[in-house]
Backbone as ProteinMPNN parsed JSONL, in Angstrom:
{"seq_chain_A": "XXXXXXXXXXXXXXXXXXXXXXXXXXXXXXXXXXXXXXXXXXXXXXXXXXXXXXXXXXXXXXXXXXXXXXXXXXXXXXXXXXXXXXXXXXXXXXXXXXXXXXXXXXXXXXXXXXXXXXXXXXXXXX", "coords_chain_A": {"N_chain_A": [[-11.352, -2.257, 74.459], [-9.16, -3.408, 71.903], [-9.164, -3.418, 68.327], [-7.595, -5.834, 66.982], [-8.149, -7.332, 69.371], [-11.422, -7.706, 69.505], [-11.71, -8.469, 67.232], [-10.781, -11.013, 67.234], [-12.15, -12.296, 69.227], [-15.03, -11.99, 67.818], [-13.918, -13.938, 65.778], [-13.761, -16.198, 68.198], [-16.295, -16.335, 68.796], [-17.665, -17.439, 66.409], [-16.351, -20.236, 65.997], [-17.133, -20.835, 68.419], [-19.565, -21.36, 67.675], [-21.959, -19.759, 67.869], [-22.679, -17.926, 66.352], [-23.054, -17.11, 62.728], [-21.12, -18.018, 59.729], [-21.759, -15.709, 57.522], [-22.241, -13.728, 59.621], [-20.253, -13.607, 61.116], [-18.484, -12.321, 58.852], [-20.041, -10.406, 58.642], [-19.588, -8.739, 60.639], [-16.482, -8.428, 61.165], [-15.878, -7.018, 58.803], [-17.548, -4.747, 59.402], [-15.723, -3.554, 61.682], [-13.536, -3.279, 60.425], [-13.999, -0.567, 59.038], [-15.969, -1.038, 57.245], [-14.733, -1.083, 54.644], [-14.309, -3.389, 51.725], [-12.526, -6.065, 50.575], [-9.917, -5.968, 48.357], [-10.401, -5.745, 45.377], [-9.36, -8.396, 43.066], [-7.481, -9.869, 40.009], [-8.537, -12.915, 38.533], [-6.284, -15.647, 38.358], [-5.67, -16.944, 35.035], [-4.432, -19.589, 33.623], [-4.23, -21.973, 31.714], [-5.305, -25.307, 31.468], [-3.845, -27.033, 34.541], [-4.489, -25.491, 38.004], [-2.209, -23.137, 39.082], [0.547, -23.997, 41.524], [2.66, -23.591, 44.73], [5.229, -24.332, 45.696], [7.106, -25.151, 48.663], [10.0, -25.567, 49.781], [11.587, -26.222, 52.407], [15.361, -27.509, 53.95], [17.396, -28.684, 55.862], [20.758, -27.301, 56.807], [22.557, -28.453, 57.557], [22.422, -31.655, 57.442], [21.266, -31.523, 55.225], [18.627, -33.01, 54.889], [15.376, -33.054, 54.191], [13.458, -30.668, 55.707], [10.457, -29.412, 55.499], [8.085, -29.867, 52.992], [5.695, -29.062, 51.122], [2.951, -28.536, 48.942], [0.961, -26.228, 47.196], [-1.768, -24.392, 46.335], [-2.497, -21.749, 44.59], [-4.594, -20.187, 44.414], [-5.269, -20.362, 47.32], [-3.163, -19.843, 48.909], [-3.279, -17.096, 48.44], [-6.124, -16.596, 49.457], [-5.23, -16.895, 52.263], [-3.357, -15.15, 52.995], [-5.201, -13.163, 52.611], [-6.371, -12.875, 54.639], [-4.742, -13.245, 56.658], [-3.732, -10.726, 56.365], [-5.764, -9.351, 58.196], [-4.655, -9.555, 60.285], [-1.995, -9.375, 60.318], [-0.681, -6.258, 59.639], [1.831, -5.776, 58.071], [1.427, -7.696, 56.313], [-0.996, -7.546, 54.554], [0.462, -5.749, 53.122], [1.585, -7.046, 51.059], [2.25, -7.441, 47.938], [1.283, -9.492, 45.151], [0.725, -8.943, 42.53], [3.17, -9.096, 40.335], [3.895, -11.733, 40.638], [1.371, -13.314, 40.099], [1.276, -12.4, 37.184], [3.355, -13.167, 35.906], [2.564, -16.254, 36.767], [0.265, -16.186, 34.834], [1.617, -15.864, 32.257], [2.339, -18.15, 31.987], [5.091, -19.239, 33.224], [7.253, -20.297, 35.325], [8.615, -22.881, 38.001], [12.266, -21.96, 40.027], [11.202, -19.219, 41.999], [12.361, -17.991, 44.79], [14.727, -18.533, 46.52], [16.229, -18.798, 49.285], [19.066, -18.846, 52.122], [18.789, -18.946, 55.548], [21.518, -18.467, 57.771], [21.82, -18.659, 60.945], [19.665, -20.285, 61.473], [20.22, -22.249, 60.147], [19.288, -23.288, 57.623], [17.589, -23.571, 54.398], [15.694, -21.895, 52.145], [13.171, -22.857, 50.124], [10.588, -21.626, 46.845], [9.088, -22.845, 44.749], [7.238, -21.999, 41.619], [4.741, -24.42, 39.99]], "CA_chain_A": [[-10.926, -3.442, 73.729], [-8.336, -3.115, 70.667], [-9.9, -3.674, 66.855], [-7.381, -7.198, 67.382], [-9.03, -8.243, 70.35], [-12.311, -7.347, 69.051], [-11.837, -9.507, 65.791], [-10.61, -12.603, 68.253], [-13.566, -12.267, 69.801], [-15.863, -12.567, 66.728], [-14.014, -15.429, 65.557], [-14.221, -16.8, 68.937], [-17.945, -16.626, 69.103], [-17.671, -18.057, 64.941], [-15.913, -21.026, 66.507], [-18.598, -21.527, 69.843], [-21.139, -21.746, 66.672], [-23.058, -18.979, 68.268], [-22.765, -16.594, 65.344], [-22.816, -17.563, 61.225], [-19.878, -17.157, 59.086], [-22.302, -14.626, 57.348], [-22.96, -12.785, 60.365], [-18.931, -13.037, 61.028], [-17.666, -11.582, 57.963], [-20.182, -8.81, 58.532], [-18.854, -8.305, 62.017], [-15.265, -8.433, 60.253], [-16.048, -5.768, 57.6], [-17.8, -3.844, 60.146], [-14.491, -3.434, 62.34], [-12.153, -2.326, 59.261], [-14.293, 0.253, 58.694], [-16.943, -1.325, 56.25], [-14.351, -1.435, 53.181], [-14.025, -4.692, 51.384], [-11.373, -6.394, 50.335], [-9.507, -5.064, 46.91], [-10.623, -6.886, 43.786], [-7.639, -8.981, 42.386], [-8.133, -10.499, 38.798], [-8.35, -14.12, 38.662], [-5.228, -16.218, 37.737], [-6.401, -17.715, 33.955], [-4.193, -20.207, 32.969], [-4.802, -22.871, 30.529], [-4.95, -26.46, 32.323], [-4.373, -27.41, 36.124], [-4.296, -24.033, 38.626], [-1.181, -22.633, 39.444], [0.958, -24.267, 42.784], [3.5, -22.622, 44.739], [5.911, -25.459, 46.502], [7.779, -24.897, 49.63], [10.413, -26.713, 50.598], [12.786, -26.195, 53.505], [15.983, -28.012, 53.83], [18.424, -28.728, 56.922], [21.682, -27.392, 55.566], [23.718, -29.305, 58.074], [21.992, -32.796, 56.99], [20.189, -31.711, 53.827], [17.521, -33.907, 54.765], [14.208, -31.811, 53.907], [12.14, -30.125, 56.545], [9.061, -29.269, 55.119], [8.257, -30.107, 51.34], [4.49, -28.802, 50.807], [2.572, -27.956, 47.526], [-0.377, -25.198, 47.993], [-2.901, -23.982, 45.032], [-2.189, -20.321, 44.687], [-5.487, -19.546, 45.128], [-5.028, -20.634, 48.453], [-2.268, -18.818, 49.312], [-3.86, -15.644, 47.83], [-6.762, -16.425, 50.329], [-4.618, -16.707, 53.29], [-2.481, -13.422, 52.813], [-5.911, -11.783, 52.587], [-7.197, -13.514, 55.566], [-3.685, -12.711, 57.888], [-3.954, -9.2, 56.417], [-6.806, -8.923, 59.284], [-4.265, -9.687, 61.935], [-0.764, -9.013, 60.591], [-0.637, -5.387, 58.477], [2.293, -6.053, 57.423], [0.934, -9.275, 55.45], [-1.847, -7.033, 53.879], [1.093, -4.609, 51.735], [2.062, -8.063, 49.877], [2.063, -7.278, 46.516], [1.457, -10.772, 44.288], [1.125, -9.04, 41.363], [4.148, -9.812, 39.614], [3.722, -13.508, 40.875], [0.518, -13.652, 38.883], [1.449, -11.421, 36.091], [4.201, -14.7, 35.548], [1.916, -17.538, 36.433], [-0.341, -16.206, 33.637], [2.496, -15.904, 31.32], [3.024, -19.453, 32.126], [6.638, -19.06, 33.895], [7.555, -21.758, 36.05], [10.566, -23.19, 38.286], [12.384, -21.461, 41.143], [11.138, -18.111, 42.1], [12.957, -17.526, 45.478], [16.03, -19.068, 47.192], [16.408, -18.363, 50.73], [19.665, -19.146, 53.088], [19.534, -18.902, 56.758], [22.819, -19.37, 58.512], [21.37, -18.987, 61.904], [18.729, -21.336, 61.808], [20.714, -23.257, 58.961], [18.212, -23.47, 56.816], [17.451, -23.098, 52.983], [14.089, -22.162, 51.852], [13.087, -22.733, 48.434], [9.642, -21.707, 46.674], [9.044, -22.564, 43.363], [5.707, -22.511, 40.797], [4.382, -25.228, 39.186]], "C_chain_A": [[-10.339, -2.986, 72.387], [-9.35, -4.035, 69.725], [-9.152, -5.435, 66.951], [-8.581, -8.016, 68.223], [-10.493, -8.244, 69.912], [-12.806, -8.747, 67.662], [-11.596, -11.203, 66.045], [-11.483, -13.043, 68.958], [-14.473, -12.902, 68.754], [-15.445, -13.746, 66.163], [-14.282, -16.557, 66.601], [-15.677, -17.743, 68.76], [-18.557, -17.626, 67.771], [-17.798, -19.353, 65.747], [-16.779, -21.986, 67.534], [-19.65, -21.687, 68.943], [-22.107, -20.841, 67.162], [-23.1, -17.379, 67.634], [-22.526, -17.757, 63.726], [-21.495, -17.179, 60.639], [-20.192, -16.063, 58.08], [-22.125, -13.386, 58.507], [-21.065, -12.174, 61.105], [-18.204, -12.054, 60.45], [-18.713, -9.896, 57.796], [-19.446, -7.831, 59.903], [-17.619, -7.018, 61.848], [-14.919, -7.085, 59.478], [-16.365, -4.316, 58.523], [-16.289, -3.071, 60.963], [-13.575, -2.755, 61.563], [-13.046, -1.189, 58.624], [-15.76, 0.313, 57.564], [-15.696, -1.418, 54.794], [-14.389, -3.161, 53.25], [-12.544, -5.057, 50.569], [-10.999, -6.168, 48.917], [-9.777, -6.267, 46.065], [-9.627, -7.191, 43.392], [-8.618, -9.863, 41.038], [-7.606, -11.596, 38.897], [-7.472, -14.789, 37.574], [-6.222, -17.081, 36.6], [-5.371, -18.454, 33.13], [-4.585, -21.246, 32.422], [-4.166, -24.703, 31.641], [-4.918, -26.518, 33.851], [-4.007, -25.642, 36.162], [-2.989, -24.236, 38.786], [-0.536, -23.418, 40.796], [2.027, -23.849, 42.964], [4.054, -24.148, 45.541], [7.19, -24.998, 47.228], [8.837, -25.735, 50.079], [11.979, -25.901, 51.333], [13.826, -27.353, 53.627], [17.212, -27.717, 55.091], [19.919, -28.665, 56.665], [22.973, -28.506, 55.824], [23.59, -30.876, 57.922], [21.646, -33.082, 56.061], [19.435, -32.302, 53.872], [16.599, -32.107, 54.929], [13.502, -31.601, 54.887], [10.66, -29.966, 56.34], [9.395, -29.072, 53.463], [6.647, -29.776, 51.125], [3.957, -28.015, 49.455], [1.095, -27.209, 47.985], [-0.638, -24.543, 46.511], [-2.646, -22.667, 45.161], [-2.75, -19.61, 44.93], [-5.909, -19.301, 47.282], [-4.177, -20.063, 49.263], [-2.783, -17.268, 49.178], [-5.315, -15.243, 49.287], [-6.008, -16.224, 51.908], [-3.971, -15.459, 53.549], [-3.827, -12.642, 53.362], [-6.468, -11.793, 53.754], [-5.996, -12.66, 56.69], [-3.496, -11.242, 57.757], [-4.506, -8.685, 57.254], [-5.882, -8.602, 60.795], [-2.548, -9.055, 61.423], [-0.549, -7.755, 59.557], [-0.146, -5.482, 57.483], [2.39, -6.809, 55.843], [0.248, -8.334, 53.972], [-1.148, -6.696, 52.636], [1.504, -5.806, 50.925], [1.629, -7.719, 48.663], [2.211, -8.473, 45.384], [0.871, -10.679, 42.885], [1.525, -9.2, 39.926], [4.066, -11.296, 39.562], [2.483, -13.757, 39.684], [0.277, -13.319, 38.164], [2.738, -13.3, 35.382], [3.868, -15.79, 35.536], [0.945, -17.368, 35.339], [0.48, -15.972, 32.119], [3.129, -17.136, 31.438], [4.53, -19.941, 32.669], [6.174, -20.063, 35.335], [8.57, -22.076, 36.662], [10.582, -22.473, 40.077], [12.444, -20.403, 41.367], [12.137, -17.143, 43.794], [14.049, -18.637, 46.103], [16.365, -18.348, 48.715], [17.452, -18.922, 51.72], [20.079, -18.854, 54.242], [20.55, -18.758, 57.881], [22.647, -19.643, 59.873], [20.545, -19.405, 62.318], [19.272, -22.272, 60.507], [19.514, -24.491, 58.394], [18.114, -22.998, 55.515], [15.996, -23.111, 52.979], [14.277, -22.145, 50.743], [11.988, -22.65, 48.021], [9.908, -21.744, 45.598], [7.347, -22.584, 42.551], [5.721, -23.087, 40.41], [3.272, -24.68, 38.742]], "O_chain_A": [[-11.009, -2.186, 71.734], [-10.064, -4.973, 70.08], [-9.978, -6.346, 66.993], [-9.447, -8.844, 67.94], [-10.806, -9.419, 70.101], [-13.751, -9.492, 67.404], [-11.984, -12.195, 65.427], [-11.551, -14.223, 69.301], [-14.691, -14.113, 68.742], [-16.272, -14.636, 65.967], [-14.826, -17.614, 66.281], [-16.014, -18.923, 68.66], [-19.536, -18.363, 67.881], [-18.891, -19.718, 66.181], [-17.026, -23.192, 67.546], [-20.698, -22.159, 69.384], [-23.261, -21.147, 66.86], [-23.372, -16.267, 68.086], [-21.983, -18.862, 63.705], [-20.863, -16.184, 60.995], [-19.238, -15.408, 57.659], [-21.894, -12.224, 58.172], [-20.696, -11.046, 61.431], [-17.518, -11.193, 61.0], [-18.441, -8.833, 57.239], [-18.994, -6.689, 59.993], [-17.547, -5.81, 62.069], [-13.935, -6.351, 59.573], [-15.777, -3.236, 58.465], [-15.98, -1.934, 60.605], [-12.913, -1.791, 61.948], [-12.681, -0.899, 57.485], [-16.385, 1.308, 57.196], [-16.181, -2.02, 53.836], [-14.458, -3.931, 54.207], [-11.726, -4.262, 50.105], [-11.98, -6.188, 48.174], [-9.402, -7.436, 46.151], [-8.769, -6.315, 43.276], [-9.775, -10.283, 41.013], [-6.432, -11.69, 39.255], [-7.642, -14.688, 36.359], [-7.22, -17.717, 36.939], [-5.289, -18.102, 31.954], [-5.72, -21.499, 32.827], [-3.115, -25.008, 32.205], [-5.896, -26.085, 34.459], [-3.6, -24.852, 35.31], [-2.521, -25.368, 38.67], [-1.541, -23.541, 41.495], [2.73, -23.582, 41.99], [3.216, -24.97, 45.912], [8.167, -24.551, 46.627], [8.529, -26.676, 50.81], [12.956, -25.308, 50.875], [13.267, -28.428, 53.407], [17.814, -26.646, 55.172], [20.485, -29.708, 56.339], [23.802, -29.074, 55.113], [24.596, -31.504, 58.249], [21.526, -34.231, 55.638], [19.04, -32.52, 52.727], [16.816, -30.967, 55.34], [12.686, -32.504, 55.072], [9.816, -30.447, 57.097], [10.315, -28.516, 52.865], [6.245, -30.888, 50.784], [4.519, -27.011, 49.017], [0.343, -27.569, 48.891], [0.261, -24.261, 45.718], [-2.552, -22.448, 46.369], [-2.401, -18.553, 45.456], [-6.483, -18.514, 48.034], [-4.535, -19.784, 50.408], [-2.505, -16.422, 50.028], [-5.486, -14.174, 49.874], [-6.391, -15.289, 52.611], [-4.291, -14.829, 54.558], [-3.786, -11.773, 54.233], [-7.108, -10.792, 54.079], [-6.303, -11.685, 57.376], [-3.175, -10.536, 58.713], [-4.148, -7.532, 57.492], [-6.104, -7.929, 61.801], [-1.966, -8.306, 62.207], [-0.194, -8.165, 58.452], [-0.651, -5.426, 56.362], [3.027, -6.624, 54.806], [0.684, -8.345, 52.821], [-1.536, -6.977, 51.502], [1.86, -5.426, 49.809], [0.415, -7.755, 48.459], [3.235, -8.44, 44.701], [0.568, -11.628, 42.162], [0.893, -9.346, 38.879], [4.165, -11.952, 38.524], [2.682, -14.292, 38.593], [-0.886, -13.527, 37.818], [2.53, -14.159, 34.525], [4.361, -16.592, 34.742], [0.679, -18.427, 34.769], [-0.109, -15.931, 31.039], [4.295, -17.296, 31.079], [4.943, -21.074, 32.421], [5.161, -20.332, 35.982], [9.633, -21.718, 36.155], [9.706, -22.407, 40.939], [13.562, -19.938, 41.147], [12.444, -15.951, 43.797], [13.733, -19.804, 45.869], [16.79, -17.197, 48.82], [16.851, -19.696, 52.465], [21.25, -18.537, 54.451], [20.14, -19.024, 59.011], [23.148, -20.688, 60.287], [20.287, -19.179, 63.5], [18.446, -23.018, 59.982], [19.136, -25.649, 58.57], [18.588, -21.871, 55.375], [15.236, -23.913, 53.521], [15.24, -21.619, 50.185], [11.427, -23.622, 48.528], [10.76, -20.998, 45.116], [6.422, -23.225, 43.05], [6.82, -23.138, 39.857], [2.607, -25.248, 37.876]]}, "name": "protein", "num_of_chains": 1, "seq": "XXXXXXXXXXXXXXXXXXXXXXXXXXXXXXXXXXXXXXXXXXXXXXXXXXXXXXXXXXXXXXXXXXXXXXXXXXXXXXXXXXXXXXXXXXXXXXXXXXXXXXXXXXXXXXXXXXXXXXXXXXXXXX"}
């Protein structure tokens, strides 16, 4: 059985309720070797948390596809979470992102145009 399948498994069994999400994340840890996950210093700005806002846009209608707002911490958890399953995910480097949301910077951080799924992405911070 591959370290994947292995880890689909344990959440499985999470899922059937016939394991803890204690007894998961030792599973979890166990599988990558026993390390834990890298200490990141917590975003400290002044007032609400940080949000990152997504919005997709249909270029041939401009009507909006997806328009969603997400807490950064939240995002930060997810990355670390799909790191388990997609490597790739793991090398994200965010940084710069929260080297700028603690310098209070704001607006539109990426611009993204498609042409073969004619599509714009747009993320910005609030």
């Amino acid at each position: 059985m591959t370290v994947n399948e292995e880890r689909m498994r344990v959440l499985q069994m999470l899922e059937e309720g016939k394991i803890t999400v204690e007894e998961a994340t030792g599973l979890l840890r166990a599988l990558d070797g026993g390390r834990k996950p890298a200490a990141r210093d917590p975003v400290t700005l002044t007032g609400e948390s940080p949000t990152l806002r997504v919005h997709v846009t249909d270029l041939d209608t401009g009507n909006a596809k997806v328009n969603i707002t997400l807490p950064f911490g939240l995002v930060r958890a997810g990355l670390g979470v799909a790191g388990h399953f997609a490597p790739n995910v793991a090398d994200l480097d965010l940084s710069d992102l929260e080297a700028a949301m603690k310098a209070g910077t704001a607006g539109k951080i990426i611009e993204i145009e498609d042409q073969q799924s004619r599509e714009r992405v747009e993320i910005y911070v609030e």
